[in-house]
Amino acid sequence: MAASNSRSKAKAARPTTVAAYLASLTPEKRTVIEEARAFVRRHIPKGYAEFMNWGVINWGIPLEEFSDTHNGQPLSYVGLGAQKSYNSLYLMGTYDSSNGKYTPPFSEKLLVDAFKKAGKRLDMGKCCLHFKQLDDLELTSVATVIAMSTPKEYIAYYRRVKGLA
């Protein structure tokens, strides 16, 4: 008889709408993600669409508006997701995957300096901020990064980084 393990179990289907995603969260996680979602929506420039992709809420440019992406997926600008032990705010414009560095004008330095000045711990991956509560973040600098590029500017940045310009 074959042993059963978690790898052999079928993965649950990921929610395909923001409403379904929010409904799938525990009440505690949902509260934090709803607060963070409202924060992003207040600061993101006009023209970005909100959609589900990669199992998290995304704000980006749909394929109907820009289809020249490296992976055939909509061009994500900001993402927001609940993880097991923390939440993640993905700031895709902060990381240049072509050279493995943070690049101006989306500078890591802006976030590092602001978090340090505020006395907050910066828990940052390549392009994401990890947090448990929204007030773990230094919100002024995060809002600045979110508001930094219009869709047109972000497409130009993406083209330049990917050598498509």
mmCIF file of C-alpha atoms in Angstrom:
data_model
loop_
_atom_site.group_PDB
_atom_site.id
_atom_site.type_symbol
_atom_site.label_atom_id
_atom_site.label_comp_id
_atom_site.label_asym_id
_atom_site.label_seq_id
_atom_site.Cartn_x
_atom_site.Cartn_y
_atom_site.Cartn_z
ATOM 1 C CA MET A 1 0.000 0.000 0.000
ATOM 2 C CA ALA A 2 1.399 3.396 -0.979
ATOM 3 C CA ALA A 3 2.137 5.878 1.749
ATOM 4 C CA SER A 4 0.093 9.034 1.698
ATOM 5 C CA ASN A 5 1.794 12.359 2.171
ATOM 6 C CA SER A 6 1.005 16.021 1.683
ATOM 7 C CA ARG A 7 2.724 16.100 -1.723
ATOM 8 C CA SER A 8 0.316 13.553 -3.147
ATOM 9 C CA LYS A 9 -2.749 15.461 -2.047
ATOM 10 C CA ALA A 10 -4.336 17.690 -4.642
ATOM 11 C CA LYS A 11 -3.854 21.380 -3.983
ATOM 12 C CA ALA A 12 -6.984 23.319 -3.190
ATOM 13 C CA ALA A 13 -8.028 25.639 -5.991
ATOM 14 C CA ARG A 14 -6.814 29.192 -5.510
ATOM 15 C CA PRO A 15 -9.494 31.863 -5.305
ATOM 16 C CA THR A 16 -9.958 33.648 -8.625
ATOM 17 C CA THR A 17 -11.616 36.804 -7.300
ATOM 18 C CA VAL A 18 -10.573 39.241 -4.612
ATOM 19 C CA ALA A 19 -13.866 38.668 -2.783
ATOM 20 C CA ALA A 20 -13.311 34.891 -2.761
ATOM 21 C CA TYR A 21 -9.712 35.381 -1.593
ATOM 22 C CA LEU A 22 -10.775 37.610 1.296
ATOM 23 C CA ALA A 23 -13.528 35.153 2.236
ATOM 24 C CA SER A 24 -10.947 32.341 2.349
ATOM 25 C CA LEU A 25 -8.886 34.075 5.058
ATOM 26 C CA THR A 26 -9.283 33.738 8.805
ATOM 27 C CA PRO A 27 -11.085 36.728 10.345
ATOM 28 C CA GLU A 28 -7.818 38.017 11.833
ATOM 29 C CA LYS A 29 -5.918 37.779 8.531
ATOM 30 C CA ARG A 30 -8.865 39.210 6.589
ATOM 31 C CA THR A 31 -8.932 42.314 8.810
ATOM 32 C CA VAL A 32 -5.234 43.026 8.225
ATOM 33 C CA ILE A 33 -5.393 42.308 4.483
ATOM 34 C CA GLU A 34 -8.501 44.494 4.093
ATOM 35 C CA GLU A 35 -6.689 47.367 5.878
ATOM 36 C CA ALA A 36 -3.615 46.910 3.688
ATOM 37 C CA ARG A 37 -5.774 46.674 0.557
ATOM 38 C CA ALA A 38 -7.497 49.966 1.429
ATOM 39 C CA PHE A 39 -4.059 51.538 1.987
ATOM 40 C CA VAL A 40 -2.799 50.388 -1.430
ATOM 41 C CA ARG A 41 -5.988 51.574 -3.129
ATOM 42 C CA ARG A 42 -5.579 55.041 -1.565
ATOM 43 C CA HIS A 43 -2.042 55.429 -2.908
ATOM 44 C CA ILE A 44 -1.773 53.533 -6.183
ATOM 45 C CA PRO A 45 -1.880 55.734 -9.298
ATOM 46 C CA LYS A 46 -4.964 55.621 -11.509
ATOM 47 C CA GLY A 47 -4.854 53.121 -14.337
ATOM 48 C CA TYR A 48 -3.767 49.989 -12.482
ATOM 49 C CA ALA A 49 -6.312 47.158 -12.400
ATOM 50 C CA GLU A 50 -6.944 45.025 -9.312
ATOM 51 C CA PHE A 51 -7.018 41.269 -9.943
ATOM 52 C CA MET A 52 -5.976 37.927 -8.482
ATOM 53 C CA ASN A 53 -2.751 36.338 -9.709
ATOM 54 C CA TRP A 54 -0.144 34.048 -8.150
ATOM 55 C CA GLY A 55 -2.562 33.404 -5.272
ATOM 56 C CA VAL A 56 -2.503 37.017 -4.041
ATOM 57 C CA ILE A 57 -4.249 40.311 -4.763
ATOM 58 C CA ASN A 58 -2.421 42.203 -7.507
ATOM 59 C CA TRP A 59 -2.556 45.678 -8.940
ATOM 60 C CA GLY A 60 -1.081 45.800 -12.388
ATOM 61 C CA ILE A 61 -1.543 46.098 -16.090
ATOM 62 C CA PRO A 62 -3.842 43.548 -17.743
ATOM 63 C CA LEU A 63 -2.629 41.657 -20.819
ATOM 64 C CA GLU A 64 -5.237 43.493 -22.901
ATOM 65 C CA GLU A 65 -3.301 46.702 -22.207
ATOM 66 C CA PHE A 66 0.258 45.321 -22.235
ATOM 67 C CA SER A 67 0.944 41.783 -23.439
ATOM 68 C CA ASP A 68 4.725 41.849 -23.924
ATOM 69 C CA THR A 69 5.510 40.252 -20.553
ATOM 70 C CA HIS A 70 8.244 37.686 -19.970
ATOM 71 C CA ASN A 71 5.838 35.123 -18.517
ATOM 72 C CA GLY A 72 2.579 35.724 -20.392
ATOM 73 C CA GLN A 73 0.953 37.004 -17.189
ATOM 74 C CA PRO A 74 -0.401 40.497 -16.475
ATOM 75 C CA LEU A 75 2.327 42.938 -15.473
ATOM 76 C CA SER A 76 2.110 43.142 -11.684
ATOM 77 C CA TYR A 77 3.084 46.362 -9.927
ATOM 78 C CA VAL A 78 1.900 45.729 -6.344
ATOM 79 C CA GLY A 79 0.770 42.498 -4.723
ATOM 80 C CA LEU A 80 -0.739 41.716 -1.334
ATOM 81 C CA GLY A 81 -1.064 38.339 0.282
ATOM 82 C CA ALA A 82 -1.542 36.573 3.592
ATOM 83 C CA GLN A 83 1.115 33.984 4.413
ATOM 84 C CA LYS A 84 1.095 31.484 7.274
ATOM 85 C CA SER A 85 3.104 33.589 9.762
ATOM 86 C CA TYR A 86 2.997 37.053 8.209
ATOM 87 C CA ASN A 87 1.578 39.089 5.350
ATOM 88 C CA SER A 88 3.466 40.264 2.275
ATOM 89 C CA LEU A 89 3.264 43.485 0.324
ATOM 90 C CA TYR A 90 4.993 42.935 -3.013
ATOM 91 C CA LEU A 91 6.468 46.060 -4.598
ATOM 92 C CA MET A 92 7.554 44.686 -7.964
ATOM 93 C CA GLY A 93 9.032 47.978 -9.124
ATOM 94 C CA THR A 94 11.633 47.919 -6.357
ATOM 95 C CA TYR A 95 13.654 45.031 -7.753
ATOM 96 C CA ASP A 96 15.467 44.792 -11.082
ATOM 97 C CA SER A 97 15.673 41.064 -11.773
ATOM 98 C CA SER A 98 18.022 41.613 -14.709
ATOM 99 C CA ASN A 99 20.869 42.657 -12.431
ATOM 100 C CA GLY A 100 19.699 41.499 -9.006
ATOM 101 C CA LYS A 101 19.705 44.993 -7.530
ATOM 102 C CA TYR A 102 17.258 47.537 -6.263
ATOM 103 C CA THR A 103 17.124 50.338 -8.763
ATOM 104 C CA PRO A 104 16.212 54.021 -8.676
ATOM 105 C CA PRO A 105 13.724 55.522 -8.620
ATOM 106 C CA PHE A 106 12.359 52.505 -6.724
ATOM 107 C CA SER A 107 15.086 52.589 -4.145
ATOM 108 C CA GLU A 108 15.562 50.222 -1.265
ATOM 109 C CA LYS A 109 17.392 53.109 0.413
ATOM 110 C CA LEU A 110 14.159 55.104 0.695
ATOM 111 C CA LEU A 111 12.547 52.277 2.665
ATOM 112 C CA VAL A 112 15.651 51.457 4.742
ATOM 113 C CA ASP A 113 16.126 55.083 5.786
ATOM 114 C CA ALA A 114 12.441 55.664 6.554
ATOM 115 C CA PHE A 115 12.044 52.480 8.606
ATOM 116 C CA LYS A 116 15.239 53.252 10.547
ATOM 117 C CA LYS A 117 14.150 56.836 11.263
ATOM 118 C CA ALA A 118 10.751 55.580 12.462
ATOM 119 C CA GLY A 119 12.368 52.911 14.663
ATOM 120 C CA LYS A 120 10.604 50.123 12.771
ATOM 121 C CA ARG A 121 12.052 46.798 11.699
ATOM 122 C CA LEU A 122 12.321 46.416 7.919
ATOM 123 C CA ASP A 123 11.645 42.794 6.983
ATOM 124 C CA MET A 124 12.186 42.845 3.233
ATOM 125 C CA GLY A 125 12.754 40.171 0.628
ATOM 126 C CA LYS A 126 13.752 40.843 -2.982
ATOM 127 C CA CYS A 127 10.596 42.799 -3.681
ATOM 128 C CA CYS A 128 8.331 42.281 -0.696
ATOM 129 C CA LEU A 129 7.752 43.687 2.743
ATOM 130 C CA HIS A 130 6.732 41.193 5.429
ATOM 131 C CA PHE A 131 4.438 42.424 8.187
ATOM 132 C CA LYS A 132 1.954 41.120 10.735
ATOM 133 C CA GLN A 133 -0.048 44.326 11.189
ATOM 134 C CA LEU A 134 -0.236 47.305 8.846
ATOM 135 C CA ASP A 135 1.322 49.566 11.477
ATOM 136 C CA ASP A 136 4.474 47.390 11.356
ATOM 137 C CA LEU A 137 5.212 49.263 8.127
ATOM 138 C CA GLU A 138 6.563 52.797 7.799
ATOM 139 C CA LEU A 139 3.536 53.881 5.818
ATOM 140 C CA THR A 140 4.772 57.191 4.404
ATOM 141 C CA SER A 141 7.677 55.586 2.529
ATOM 142 C CA VAL A 142 5.565 52.623 1.428
ATOM 143 C CA ALA A 143 2.911 55.017 0.090
ATOM 144 C CA THR A 144 5.648 56.911 -1.767
ATOM 145 C CA VAL A 145 6.896 53.734 -3.438
ATOM 146 C CA ILE A 146 3.360 52.647 -4.363
ATOM 147 C CA ALA A 147 2.535 56.079 -5.813
ATOM 148 C CA MET A 148 5.840 56.421 -7.678
ATOM 149 C CA SER A 149 4.918 55.206 -11.167
ATOM 150 C CA THR A 150 1.942 55.532 -13.428
ATOM 151 C CA PRO A 151 1.166 52.480 -15.566
ATOM 152 C CA LYS A 152 2.846 54.179 -18.549
ATOM 153 C CA GLU A 153 6.011 54.852 -16.508
ATOM 154 C CA TYR A 154 6.036 51.312 -15.124
ATOM 155 C CA ILE A 155 5.736 49.802 -18.611
ATOM 156 C CA ALA A 156 8.699 51.955 -19.734
ATOM 157 C CA TYR A 157 10.689 50.779 -16.670
ATOM 158 C CA TYR A 158 9.775 47.139 -17.360
ATOM 159 C CA ARG A 159 10.771 47.441 -21.027
ATOM 160 C CA ARG A 160 14.114 48.977 -20.058
ATOM 161 C CA VAL A 161 14.854 46.313 -17.412
ATOM 162 C CA LYS A 162 13.925 43.474 -19.774
ATOM 163 C CA GLY A 163 15.827 44.974 -22.712
ATOM 164 C CA LEU A 164 12.645 45.582 -24.698
ATOM 165 C CA ALA A 165 12.991 49.364 -24.993
#
